Every structure is written in structure tokens, then in C-alpha cells.
Short mmCIF file of C-alpha atoms in Angstrom, two decimals:
data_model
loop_
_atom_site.label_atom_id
_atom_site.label_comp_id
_atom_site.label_asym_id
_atom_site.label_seq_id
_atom_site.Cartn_x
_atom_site.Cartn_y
_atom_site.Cartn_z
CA UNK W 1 -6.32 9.52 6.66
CA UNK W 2 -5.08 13.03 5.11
CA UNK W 3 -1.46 12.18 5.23
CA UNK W 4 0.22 12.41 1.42
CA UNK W 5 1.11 9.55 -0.51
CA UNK W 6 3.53 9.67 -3.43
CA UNK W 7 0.44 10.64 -6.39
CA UNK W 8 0.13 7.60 -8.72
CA UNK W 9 -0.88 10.05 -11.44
CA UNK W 10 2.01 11.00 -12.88
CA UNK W 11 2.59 11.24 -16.43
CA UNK W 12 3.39 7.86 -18.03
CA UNK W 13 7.04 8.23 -19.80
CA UNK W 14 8.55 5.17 -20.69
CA UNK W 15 11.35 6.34 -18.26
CA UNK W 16 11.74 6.49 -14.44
CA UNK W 17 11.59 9.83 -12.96
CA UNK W 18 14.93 10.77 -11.28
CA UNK W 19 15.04 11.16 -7.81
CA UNK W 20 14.87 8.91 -4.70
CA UNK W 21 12.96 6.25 -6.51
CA UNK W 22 15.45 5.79 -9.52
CA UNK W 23 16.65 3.15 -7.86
CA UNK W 24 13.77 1.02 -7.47
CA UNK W 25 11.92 1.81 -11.37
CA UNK W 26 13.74 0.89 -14.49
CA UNK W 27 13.91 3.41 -17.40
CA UNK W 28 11.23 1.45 -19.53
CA UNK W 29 10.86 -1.58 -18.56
CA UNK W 30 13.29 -3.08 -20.56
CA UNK W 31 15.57 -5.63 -20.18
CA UNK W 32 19.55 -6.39 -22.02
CA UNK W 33 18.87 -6.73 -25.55
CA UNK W 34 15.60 -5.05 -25.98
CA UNK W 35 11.98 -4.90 -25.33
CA UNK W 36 10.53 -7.77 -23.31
CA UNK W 37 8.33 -10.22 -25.10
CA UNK W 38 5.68 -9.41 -23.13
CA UNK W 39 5.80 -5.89 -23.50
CA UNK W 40 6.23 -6.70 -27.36
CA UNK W 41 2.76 -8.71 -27.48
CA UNK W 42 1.41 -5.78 -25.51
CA UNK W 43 2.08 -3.74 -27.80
CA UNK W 44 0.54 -5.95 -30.84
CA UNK W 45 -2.42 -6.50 -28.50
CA UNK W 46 -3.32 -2.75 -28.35
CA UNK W 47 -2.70 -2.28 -32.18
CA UNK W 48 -5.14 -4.89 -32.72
CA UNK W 49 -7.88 -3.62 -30.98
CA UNK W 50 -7.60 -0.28 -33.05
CA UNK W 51 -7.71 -2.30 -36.14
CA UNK W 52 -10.47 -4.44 -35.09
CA UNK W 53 -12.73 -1.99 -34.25
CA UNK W 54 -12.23 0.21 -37.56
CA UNK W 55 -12.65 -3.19 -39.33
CA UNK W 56 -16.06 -3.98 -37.38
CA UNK W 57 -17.30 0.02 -37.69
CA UNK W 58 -17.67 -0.01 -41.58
CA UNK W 59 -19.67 2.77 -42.63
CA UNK W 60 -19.29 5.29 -38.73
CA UNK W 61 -16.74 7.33 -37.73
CA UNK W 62 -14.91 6.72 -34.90
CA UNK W 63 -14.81 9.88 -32.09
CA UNK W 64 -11.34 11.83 -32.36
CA UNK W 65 -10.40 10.32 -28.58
CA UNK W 66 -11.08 7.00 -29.81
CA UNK W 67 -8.78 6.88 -33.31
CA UNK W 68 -6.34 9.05 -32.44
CA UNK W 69 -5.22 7.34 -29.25
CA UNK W 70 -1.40 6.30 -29.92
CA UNK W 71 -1.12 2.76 -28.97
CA UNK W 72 2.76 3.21 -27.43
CA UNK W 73 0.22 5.00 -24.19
CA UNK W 74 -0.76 1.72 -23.02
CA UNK W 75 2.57 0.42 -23.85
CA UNK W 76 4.14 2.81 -21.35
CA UNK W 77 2.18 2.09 -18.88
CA UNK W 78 2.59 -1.82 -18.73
CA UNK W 79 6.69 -0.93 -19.47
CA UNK W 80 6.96 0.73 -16.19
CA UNK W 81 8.69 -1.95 -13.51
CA UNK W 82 10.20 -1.18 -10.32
CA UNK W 83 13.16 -3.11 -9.49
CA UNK W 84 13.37 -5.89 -6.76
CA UNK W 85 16.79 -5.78 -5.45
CA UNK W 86 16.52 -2.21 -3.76
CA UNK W 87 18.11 -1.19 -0.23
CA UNK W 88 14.97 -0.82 0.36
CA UNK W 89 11.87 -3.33 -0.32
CA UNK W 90 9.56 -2.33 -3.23
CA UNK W 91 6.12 -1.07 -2.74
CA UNK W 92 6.97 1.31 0.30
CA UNK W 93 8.08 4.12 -1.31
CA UNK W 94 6.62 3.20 -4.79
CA UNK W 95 4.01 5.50 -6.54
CA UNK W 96 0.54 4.35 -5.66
CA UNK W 97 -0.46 1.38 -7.99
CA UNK W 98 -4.52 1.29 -9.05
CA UNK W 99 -4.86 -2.83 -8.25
CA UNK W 100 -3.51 -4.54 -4.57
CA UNK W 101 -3.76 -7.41 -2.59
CA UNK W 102 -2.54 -8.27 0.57
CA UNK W 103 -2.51 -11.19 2.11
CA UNK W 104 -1.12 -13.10 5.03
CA UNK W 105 -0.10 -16.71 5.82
CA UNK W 106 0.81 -19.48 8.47
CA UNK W 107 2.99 -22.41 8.47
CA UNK W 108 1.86 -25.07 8.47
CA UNK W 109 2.02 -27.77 11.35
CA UNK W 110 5.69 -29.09 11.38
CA UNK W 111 7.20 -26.51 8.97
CA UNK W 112 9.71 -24.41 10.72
CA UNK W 113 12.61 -22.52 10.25
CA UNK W 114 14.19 -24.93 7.11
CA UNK W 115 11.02 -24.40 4.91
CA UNK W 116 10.23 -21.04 5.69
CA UNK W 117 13.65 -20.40 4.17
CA UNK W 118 12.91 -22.31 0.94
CA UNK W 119 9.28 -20.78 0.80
CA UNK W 120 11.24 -17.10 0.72
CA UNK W 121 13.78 -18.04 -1.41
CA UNK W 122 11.24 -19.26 -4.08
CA UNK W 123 8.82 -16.15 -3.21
CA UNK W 124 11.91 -14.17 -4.44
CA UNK W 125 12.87 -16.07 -7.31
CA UNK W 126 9.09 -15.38 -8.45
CA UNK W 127 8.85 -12.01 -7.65
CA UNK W 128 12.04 -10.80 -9.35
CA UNK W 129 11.00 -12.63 -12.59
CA UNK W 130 7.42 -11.19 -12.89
CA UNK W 131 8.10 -7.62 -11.44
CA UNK W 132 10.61 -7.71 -14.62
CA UNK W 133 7.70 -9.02 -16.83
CA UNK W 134 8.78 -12.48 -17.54
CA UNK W 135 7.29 -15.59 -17.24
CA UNK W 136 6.80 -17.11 -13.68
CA UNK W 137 9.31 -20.11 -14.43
CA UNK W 138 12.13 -20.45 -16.86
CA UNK W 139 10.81 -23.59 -18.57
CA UNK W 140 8.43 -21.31 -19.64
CA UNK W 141 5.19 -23.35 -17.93
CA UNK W 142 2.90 -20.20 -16.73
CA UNK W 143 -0.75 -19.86 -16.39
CA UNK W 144 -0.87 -17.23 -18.96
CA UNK W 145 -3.16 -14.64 -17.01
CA UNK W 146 -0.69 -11.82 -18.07
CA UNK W 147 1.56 -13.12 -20.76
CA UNK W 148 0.67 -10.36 -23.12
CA UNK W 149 1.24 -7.82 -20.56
CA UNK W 150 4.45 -5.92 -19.51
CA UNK W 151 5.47 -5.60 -15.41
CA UNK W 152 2.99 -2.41 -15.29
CA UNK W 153 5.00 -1.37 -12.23
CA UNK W 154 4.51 -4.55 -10.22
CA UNK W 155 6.00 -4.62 -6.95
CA UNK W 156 5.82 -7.31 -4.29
CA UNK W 157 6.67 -6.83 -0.87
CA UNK W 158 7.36 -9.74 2.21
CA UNK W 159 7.13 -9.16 5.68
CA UNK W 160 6.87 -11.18 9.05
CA UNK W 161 4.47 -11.38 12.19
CA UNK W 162 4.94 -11.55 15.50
CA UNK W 163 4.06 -15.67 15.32
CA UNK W 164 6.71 -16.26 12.57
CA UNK W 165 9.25 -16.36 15.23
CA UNK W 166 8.18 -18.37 17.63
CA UNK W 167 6.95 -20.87 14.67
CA UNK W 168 10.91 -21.25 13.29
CA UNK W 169 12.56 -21.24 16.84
CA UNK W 170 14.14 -18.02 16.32
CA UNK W 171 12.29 -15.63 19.23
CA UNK W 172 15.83 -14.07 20.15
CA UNK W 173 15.84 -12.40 16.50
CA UNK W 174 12.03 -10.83 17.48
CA UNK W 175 12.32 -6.80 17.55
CA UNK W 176 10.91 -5.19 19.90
CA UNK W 177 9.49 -2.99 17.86
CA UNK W 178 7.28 -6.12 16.51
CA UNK W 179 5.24 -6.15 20.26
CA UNK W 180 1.77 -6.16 19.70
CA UNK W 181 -0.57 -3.37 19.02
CA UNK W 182 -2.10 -2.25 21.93
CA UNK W 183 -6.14 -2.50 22.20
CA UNK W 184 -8.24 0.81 21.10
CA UNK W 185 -11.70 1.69 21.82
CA UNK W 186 -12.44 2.14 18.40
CA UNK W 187 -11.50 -1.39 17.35
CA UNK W 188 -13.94 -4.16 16.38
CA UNK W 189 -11.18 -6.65 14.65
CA UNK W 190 -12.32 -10.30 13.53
CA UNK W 191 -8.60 -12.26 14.43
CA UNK W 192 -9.46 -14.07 11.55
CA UNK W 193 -8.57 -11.41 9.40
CA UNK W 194 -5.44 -10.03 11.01
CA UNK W 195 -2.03 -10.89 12.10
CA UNK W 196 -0.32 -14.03 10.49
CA UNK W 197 3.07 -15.52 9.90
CA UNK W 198 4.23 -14.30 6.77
CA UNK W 199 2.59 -11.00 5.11
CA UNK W 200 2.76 -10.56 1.48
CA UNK W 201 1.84 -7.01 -0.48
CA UNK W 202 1.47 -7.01 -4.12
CA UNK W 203 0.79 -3.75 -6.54
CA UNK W 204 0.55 -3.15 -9.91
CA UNK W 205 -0.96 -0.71 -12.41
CA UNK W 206 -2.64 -3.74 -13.94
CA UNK W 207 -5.48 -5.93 -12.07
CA UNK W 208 -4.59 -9.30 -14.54
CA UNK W 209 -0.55 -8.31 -13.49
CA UNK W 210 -1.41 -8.16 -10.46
CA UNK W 211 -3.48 -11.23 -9.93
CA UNK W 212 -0.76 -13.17 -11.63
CA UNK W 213 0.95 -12.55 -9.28
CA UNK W 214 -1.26 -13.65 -6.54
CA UNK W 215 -1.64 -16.92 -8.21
CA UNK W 216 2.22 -17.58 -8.61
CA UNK W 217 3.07 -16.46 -5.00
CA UNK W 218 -0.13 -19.03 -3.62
CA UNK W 219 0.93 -22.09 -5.52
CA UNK W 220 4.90 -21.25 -4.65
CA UNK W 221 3.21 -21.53 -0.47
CA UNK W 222 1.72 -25.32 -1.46
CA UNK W 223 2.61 -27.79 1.45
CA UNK W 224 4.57 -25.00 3.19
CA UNK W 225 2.00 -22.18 4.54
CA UNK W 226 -1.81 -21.54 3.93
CA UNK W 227 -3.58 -18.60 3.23
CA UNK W 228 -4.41 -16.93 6.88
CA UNK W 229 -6.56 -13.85 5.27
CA UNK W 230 -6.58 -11.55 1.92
CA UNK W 231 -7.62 -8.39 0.56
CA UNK W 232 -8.19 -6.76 -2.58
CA UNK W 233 -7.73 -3.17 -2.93
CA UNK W 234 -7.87 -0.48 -5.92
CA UNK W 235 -6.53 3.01 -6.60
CA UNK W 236 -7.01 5.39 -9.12
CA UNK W 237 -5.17 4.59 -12.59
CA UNK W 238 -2.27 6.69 -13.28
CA UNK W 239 -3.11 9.68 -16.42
CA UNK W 240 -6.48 9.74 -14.73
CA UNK W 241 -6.41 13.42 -13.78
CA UNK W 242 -5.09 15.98 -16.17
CA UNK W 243 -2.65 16.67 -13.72
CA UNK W 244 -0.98 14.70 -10.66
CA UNK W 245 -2.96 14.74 -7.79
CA UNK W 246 -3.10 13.41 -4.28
CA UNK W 247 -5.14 10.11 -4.28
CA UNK W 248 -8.89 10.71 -3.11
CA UNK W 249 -11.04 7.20 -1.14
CA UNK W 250 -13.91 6.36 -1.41
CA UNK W 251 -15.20 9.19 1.31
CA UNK W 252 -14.37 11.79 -1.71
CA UNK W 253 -11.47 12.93 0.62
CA UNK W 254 -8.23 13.66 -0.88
CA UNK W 255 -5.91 11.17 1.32
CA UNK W 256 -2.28 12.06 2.19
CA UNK W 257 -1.69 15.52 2.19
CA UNK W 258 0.59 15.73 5.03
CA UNK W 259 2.74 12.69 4.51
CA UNK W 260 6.34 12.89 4.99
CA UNK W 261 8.33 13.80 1.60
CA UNK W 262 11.49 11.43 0.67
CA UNK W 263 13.09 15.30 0.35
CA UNK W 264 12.39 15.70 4.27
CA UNK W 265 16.44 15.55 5.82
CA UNK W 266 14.62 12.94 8.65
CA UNK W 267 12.35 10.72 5.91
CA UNK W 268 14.83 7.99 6.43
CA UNK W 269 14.98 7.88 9.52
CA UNK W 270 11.26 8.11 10.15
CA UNK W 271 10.22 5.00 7.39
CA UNK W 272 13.52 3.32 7.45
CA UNK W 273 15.30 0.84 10.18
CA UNK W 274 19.31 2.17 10.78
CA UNK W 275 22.19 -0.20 10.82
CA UNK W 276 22.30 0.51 14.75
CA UNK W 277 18.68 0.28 15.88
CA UNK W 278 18.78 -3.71 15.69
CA UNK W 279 18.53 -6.04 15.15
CA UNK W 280 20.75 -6.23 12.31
CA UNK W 281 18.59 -8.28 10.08
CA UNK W 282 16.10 -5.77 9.71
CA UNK W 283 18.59 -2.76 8.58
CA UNK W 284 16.94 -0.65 5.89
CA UNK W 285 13.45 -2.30 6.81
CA UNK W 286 10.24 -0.89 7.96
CA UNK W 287 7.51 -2.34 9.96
CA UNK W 288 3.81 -1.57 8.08
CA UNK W 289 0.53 -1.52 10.50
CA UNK W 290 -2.75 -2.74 8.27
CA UNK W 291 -6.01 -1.70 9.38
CA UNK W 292 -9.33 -2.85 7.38
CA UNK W 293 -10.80 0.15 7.57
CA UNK W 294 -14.31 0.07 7.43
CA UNK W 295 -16.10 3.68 6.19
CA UNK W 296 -19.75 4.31 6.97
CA UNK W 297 -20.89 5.87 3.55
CA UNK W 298 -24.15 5.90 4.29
CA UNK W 299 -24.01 7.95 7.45
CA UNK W 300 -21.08 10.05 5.84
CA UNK W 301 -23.16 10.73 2.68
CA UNK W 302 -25.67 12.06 4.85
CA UNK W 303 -23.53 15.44 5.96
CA UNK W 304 -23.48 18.39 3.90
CA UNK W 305 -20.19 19.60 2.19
CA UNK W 306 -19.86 22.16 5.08
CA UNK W 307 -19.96 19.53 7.73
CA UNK W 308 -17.90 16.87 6.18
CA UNK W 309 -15.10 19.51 5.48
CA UNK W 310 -15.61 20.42 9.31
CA UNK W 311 -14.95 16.42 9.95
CA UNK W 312 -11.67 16.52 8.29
CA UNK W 313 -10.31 20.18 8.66
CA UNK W 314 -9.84 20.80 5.07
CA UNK W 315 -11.35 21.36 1.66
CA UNK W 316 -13.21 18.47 0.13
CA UNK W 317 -12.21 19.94 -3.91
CA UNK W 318 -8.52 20.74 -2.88
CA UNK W 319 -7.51 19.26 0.03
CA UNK W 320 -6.72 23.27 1.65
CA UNK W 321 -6.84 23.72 4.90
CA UNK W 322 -9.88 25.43 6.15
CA UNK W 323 -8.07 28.40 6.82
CA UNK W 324 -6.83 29.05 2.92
CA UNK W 325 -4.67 28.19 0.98
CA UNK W 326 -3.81 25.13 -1.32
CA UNK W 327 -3.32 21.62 -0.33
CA UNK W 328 -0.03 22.06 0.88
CA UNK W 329 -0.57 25.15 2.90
CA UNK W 330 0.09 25.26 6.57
CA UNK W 331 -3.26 25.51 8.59
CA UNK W 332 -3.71 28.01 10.93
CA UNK W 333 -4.61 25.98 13.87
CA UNK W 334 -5.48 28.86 16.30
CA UNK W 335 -7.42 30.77 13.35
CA UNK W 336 -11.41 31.70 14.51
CA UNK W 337 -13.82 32.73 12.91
CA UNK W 338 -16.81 35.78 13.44
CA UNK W 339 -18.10 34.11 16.11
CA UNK W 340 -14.77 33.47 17.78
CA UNK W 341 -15.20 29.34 17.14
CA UNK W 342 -12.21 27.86 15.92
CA UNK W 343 -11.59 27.36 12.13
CA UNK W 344 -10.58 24.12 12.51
CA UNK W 345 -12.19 22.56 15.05
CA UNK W 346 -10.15 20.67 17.94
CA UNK W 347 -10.99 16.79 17.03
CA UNK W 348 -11.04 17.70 12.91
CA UNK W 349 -8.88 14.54 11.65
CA UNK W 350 -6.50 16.53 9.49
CA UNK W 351 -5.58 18.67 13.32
CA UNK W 352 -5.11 15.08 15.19
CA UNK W 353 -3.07 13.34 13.11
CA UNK W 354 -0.43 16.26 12.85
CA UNK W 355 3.24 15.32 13.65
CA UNK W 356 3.26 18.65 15.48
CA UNK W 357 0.09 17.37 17.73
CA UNK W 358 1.61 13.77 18.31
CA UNK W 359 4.74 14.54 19.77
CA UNK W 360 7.03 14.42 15.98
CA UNK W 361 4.74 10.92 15.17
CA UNK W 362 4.72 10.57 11.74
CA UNK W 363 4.45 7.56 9.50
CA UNK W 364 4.34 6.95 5.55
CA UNK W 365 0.64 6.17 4.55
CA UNK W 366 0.40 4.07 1.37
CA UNK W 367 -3.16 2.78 0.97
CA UNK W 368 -5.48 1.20 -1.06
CA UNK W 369 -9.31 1.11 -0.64
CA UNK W 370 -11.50 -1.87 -0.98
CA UNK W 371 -15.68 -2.70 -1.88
CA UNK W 372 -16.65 -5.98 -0.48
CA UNK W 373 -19.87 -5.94 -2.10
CA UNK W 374 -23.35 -4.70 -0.19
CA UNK W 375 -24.05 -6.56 3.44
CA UNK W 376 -27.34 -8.19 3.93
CA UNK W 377 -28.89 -4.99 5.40
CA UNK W 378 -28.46 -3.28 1.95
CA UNK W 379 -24.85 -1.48 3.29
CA UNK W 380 -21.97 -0.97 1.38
CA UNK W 381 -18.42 -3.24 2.74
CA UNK W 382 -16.02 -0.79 1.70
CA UNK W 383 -13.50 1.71 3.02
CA UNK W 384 -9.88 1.76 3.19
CA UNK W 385 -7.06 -0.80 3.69
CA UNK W 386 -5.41 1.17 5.49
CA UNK W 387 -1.43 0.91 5.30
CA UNK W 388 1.51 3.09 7.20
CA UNK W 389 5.04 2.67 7.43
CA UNK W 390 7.59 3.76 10.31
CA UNK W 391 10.69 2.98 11.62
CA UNK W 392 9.00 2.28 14.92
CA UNK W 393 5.42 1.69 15.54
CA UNK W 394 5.74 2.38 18.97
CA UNK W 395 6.54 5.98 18.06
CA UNK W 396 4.25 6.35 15.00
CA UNK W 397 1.51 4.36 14.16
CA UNK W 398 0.72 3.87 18.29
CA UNK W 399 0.83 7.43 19.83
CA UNK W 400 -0.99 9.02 16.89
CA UNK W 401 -4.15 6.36 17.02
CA UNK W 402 -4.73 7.17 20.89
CA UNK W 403 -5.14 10.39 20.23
CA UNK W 404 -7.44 9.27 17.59
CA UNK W 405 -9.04 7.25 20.22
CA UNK W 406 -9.86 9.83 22.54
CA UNK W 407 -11.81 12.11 20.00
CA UNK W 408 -11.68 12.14 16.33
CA UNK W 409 -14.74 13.54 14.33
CA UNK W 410 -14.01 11.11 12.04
CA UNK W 411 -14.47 7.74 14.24
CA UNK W 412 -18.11 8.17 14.15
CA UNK W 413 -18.02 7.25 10.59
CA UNK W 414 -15.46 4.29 10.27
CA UNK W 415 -14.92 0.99 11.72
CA UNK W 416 -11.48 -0.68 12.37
CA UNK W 417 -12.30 -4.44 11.59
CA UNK W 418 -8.99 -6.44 10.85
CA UNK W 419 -5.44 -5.03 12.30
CA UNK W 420 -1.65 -6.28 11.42
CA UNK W 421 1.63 -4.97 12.68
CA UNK W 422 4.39 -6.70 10.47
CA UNK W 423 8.42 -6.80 9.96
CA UNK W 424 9.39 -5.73 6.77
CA UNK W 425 13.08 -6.36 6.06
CA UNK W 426 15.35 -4.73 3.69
CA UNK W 427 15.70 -5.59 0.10
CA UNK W 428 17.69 -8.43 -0.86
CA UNK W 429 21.06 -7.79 -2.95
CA UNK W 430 21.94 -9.60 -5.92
CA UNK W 431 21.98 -13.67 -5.10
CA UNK W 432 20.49 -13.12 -1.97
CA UNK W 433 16.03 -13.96 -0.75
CA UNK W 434 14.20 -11.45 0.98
CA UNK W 435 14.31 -11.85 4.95
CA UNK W 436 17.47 -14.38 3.64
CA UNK W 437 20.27 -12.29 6.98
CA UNK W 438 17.53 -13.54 9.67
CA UNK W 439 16.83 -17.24 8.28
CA UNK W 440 20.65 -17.90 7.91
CA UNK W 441 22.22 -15.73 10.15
#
């Protein structure tokens, strides 16, 4: 869990940063002919508050921070939307959003192939329309839940499970690549809470944004598919740090230093399906593993700095490697210390899950942690929901958790409870559904 994922904390300009993800974020968030209405209201919303509390604080002053704060800062951040038709499906290469949910369903008994079609093609319909901040339908008729709000960099992503294609009759179009996970010794999964026909991913930088969209994407499913499992997940909210950072969980730990970089030559093809690996439906997909994973914060809390550093292989303040450095320094694997005992001992996480130690295995972690609440014994439910992409399981997610399975420091502190390996197609093109080459093809 040390592998780097795009920071969310960049600074909030009203445009898209240029680079590999200009094609999938707009430059404000607005749309032909001006700012959105939503992002207008937004905008009105914020200036209110500033008046209303000057107008109910007669007689104190109001802190610098507090009446000084320019109102067009929240406005950027709800402007920001990522675009839906992209080669390649929003939310995988995205910037970390601070709200989630993910979710998976099943058809229901008698709906095949036909209605899964019409259930996509109405999941996209939705999708585009609120990822560019509009209302859910054109008449207008909306639940309201974020109608003063902009997109705040919604994204929604659709993928398939290994059931989906035996449900619709089409088991010939199954990759191989979608075989089921093997079994680990580390696992203690409730099948209620994994696997499913249809997966659904939804991020935004806004928890009323992004439960919007929840609601419109459940009510688009009526009399098609039912809800199989979801989760609710949460980041840290971009501008948080003065500067970006690597996201940290809930262990204090900062989580994704290593990940492949979209400048890497081979990021493509380690995330990305080609054209020739088949089948040809899911060209410029990626298949996503989720793991519920479960964090023992009592029993973690318990270490001292030195240990829990010794746990992970690298600084808990900076993410360095124990051997020096900053958080993007190379570790010196062999390195010992006085006593001639390694630096970084031989099951520390951040030394396990190393492309170099797995065979080239590498896979694009995008997570999003989760609280549950306290159990009856007084314990915290929380941890990580746990999300990688890779062109191949098989050769990313797989190899790399058996060797996690045979002796990471780290297992004696986490639980895997809940476990889903999913299709992800490419994006659709203009007049076209997500997963729309397989369900017509």
C-alpha cells in the first residue's frame, strides 16, 4: 500500500493541467456559451454565506482567514470536471477525489443481454450529463441534492464481472484475463460483499456531487439490476496541504510512492488493454481488483514510530526510504546497519511490493479509505478500499499478493474482507454507451 497515486492536492486553477490527463478534465468546467448554471448558483451560494455571516456578527470581527477568503476558491473547485468520452474511462488515471463509492450489481432474474444494454446506455446518458454538471434529465426533473453545485471533478466509471457473461449469453466474449482471483491465506472475504455483475465507481471532490450521483445511477438500475454490495470511501480534499503531496490512510502512511508515472515509456502498456491483446471489446480498458481492506488500528497504534517505519520500509513524515533520501529516492535494499542487520528489513511492505522484487509486477493503485463506524467490541471498521489497475491481473495484482502472502510485516495488521476482479472497458466515443462494442458486437 506505498505505491503512488496521482496527489489530489494540487492547486485548484479553474484550468486543467496539461499533460496526459488534458484529455479527460475540461479547462473550467465550462460548457459552449458560458458558465454552467450550476456552477453560477455555486458561486451565489458561497457569496451568501460571506454576507450572512457579517450580517449575523454585528458588533465582532471576523478572523483575517475567514473574511478574506475569495469566494471564486470554492468556485474552482466545484468547476473542475473530467470529461466522459476519453480513450480511456474516467476515474483511472484521474487525480484522487476526497468522496467515493463503489458499488456492484446483478441482473435480475430474466434480464439478459437486451436490458443490460439499455441499463448501460442510460448509465451513460446519466453520467455524461452530471460529470458536466447538469441536471440528471433534460426535462429538468432532478432530486436537487447538488443543483447548486458544479461537476467538482466527478467521474464515473463501469465495469463487468466474471457473472455478467454468463448472465447475457455472451461467455465467448469473457477474457481470460477476467479468471478468478486465486485464494490467499490472508483472505477472510464475506461473498456478500464482493464480485457482482456490473461494477460501478463514482468520485468527486464533493460528497453531495457525489451522492447525486449514486442516487441517479440506482434509480436508472430499477427493474433491471439490484444493488449486490456498496462502499463509501473518502480522501483528503484537494488545497489541503500547502503543497501537493502523496495521499496518507488512515495508518498515517503516505500511500503510493512507488506507483507507475503516466511519463513511464511502458505506463500504457502496464494499466491499459492494446488493440491486439483481445478481445477487441476491451481495447484501451483495464481490469481493477477491489479489496476491503480491513486495518487493525488498534494493534497498529500500539507500535512505536521506529517499529511502524520498520513495518513499511520507509519514513512515516516523508515517505523516504529508510536508507535516506526523499520520497522518491531509490532504497538501498542491501544497505545494513552497525550491527550488520539490514536497513530495510526483508518482509518491510514498501521491499515486497517492488516491481523489481515481483518479477516487473506493477499495477496503478487508486484508493480510497473507508470508517464503518466502531464494531460491538469497541473496534474501529475502517481501513482501505483498496483499488489497482493493470493490463493483466494475472501479471500484476496476482504475483505481487503471493508474495505478500508468504510474509509481509504488514499482514499482521490488516484484514482482506471483500475482494472483486472486474472488466473495465474503454471509454465510449461520441454517440456511443460504455461497454456499447461487447453488447452489440
Amino acid at each position: 500500500m506505498t505505491d503512488r497515486i496521482p496527489s489530489q492536492d494540487r492547486p485548484t486553477t479553474g484550468k486543467a493541467s496539461a499533460g496526459p490527463r488534458a484529455a479527460e478534465e475540461s479547462t473550467a468546467g465550462e460548457r459552449p456559451g458560458g458558465v454552467s448554471r450550476r456552477a453560477l448558483l455555486g458561486t451565489a451560494g458561497a457569496t451568501g454565506l460571506v454576507l450572512g455571516a457579517v450580517g449575523g456578527g454585528v458588533g465582532y470581527a471576523l478572523a483575517p482567514e475567514e473574511s478574506e477568503a475569495p469566494a471564486e476558491a470554492l468556485t474552482r473547485l466545484g468547476a473542475r470536471r473530467a470529461m466522459f468520452h476519453v480513450k480511456h474511462q474516467p476515474g483511472i488515471t484521474t487525480p484522487l477525489q476526497a468522496k467515493g463509492h463503489l458499488l456492484a450489481f446483478d441482473l435480475l432474474a430474466g434480464k439478459g443481454r437486451r436490458e443490460a444494454a439499455n441499463l448501460l446506455r442510460r448509465w451513460s446518458e446519466t453520467a455524461e450529463r452530471l460529470m458536466a454538471g447538469e441536471t440528471v434529465a433534460a426535462d429538468g426533473h432532478d432530486t436537487g441534492i447538488a443543483l447548486d453545485a458544479g461537476p467538482a471533478s466527478l467521474t464515473v466509471t463501469f465495469g463487468f464481472g466474471h457473472s455478467f457473461f454468463s448472465r447475457t449469453g455472451l461467455e465467448k466474449q469473457r477474457p481470460e484475463a477476467l479468471a478468478p482471483l486465486p485464494q490467499f491465506s490472508s483472505d477472510h472475504l464475506d461473498a456478500k460483499r464482493g464480485e457482482g455483475d456490473l461494477w460501478v465507481q463514482i468520485g468527486a471532490d464533493d460528497a453531495l456531487v457525489a451522492f447525486h450521483a449514486l442516487r441517479a445511477l440506482q434509480k436508472d438500475a430499477r427493474g433491471t439490476a439490484r444493488v449486490r454490495w456498496q462502499m463509501n470511501g473518502f480522501n483528503r480534499s484537494p488545497g489541503a496541504t500547502a503543497s501537493p503531496r502523496t495521499a496518507r490512510n488512515l495508518m498515517g502512511q503516505l500511500d503510493g510512492t512507488g506507483n507507475p508515472q503516466e511519463s513511464d515509456k511502458d505506463f500504457t502498456q502496464r494499466v491499459f488493454v492494446g488493440a491486439e491483446d483481445g478481445p477487441e471489446w476491451m481495447a484501451n480498458g483495464s481490469y481493477v481488483v477491489m479489496r476491503r481492506i480491513r486495518m487493525l488500528l488498534d494493534d497498529w497504534e500500539r507500535l512505536g514510530l521506529t517499529e511502524q517505519e520498520k513495518v513499511i520500509g520507509r519514513r512515516k513524515s516523508t515517505g523516504a526510504p529508510l536508507t535516506g533520501g526523499g520520497e522518491r529516492t531509490e532504497p538501498r535494499l542491501n544497505a545494513t546497519d552497525k550491527n550488520g542487520d539490514l536497513v530495510i528489513p526483508l518482509n518491510a511492505h514498501a521491499r515486497i511490493t517492488r516491481p523489481d522484487q515481483n518479477g516487473g509486477a506493477a499495477m496503478l493503485r487508486r484508493p480510497f479509505s473507508y470508517h464503518d463506524g466502531i464494531d460491538a467490541d469497541g473496534v474501529p471498521d475502517a481501513g482501505l478500499l483498496f483499488l489497482c489497475w493493470q493490463a493483466d491481473p494475472l501479471r500484476g495484482f496476482v504475483p505481487v499478493q503471493r508474495k505478500l502472502d508468504r510474509g509481509d510485516a504488514l499482514s499482521e495488521y490488516i484484514r482482506h474482507e471483500a475482494s472483486g476482479l472486474y472488466a473495465v472497458p474503454g471509454g465510449a466515443a461520441k454517440g456511443e454507451y460504455v461497454g456499447q462494442r461487447l453488447l452489440e458486437g
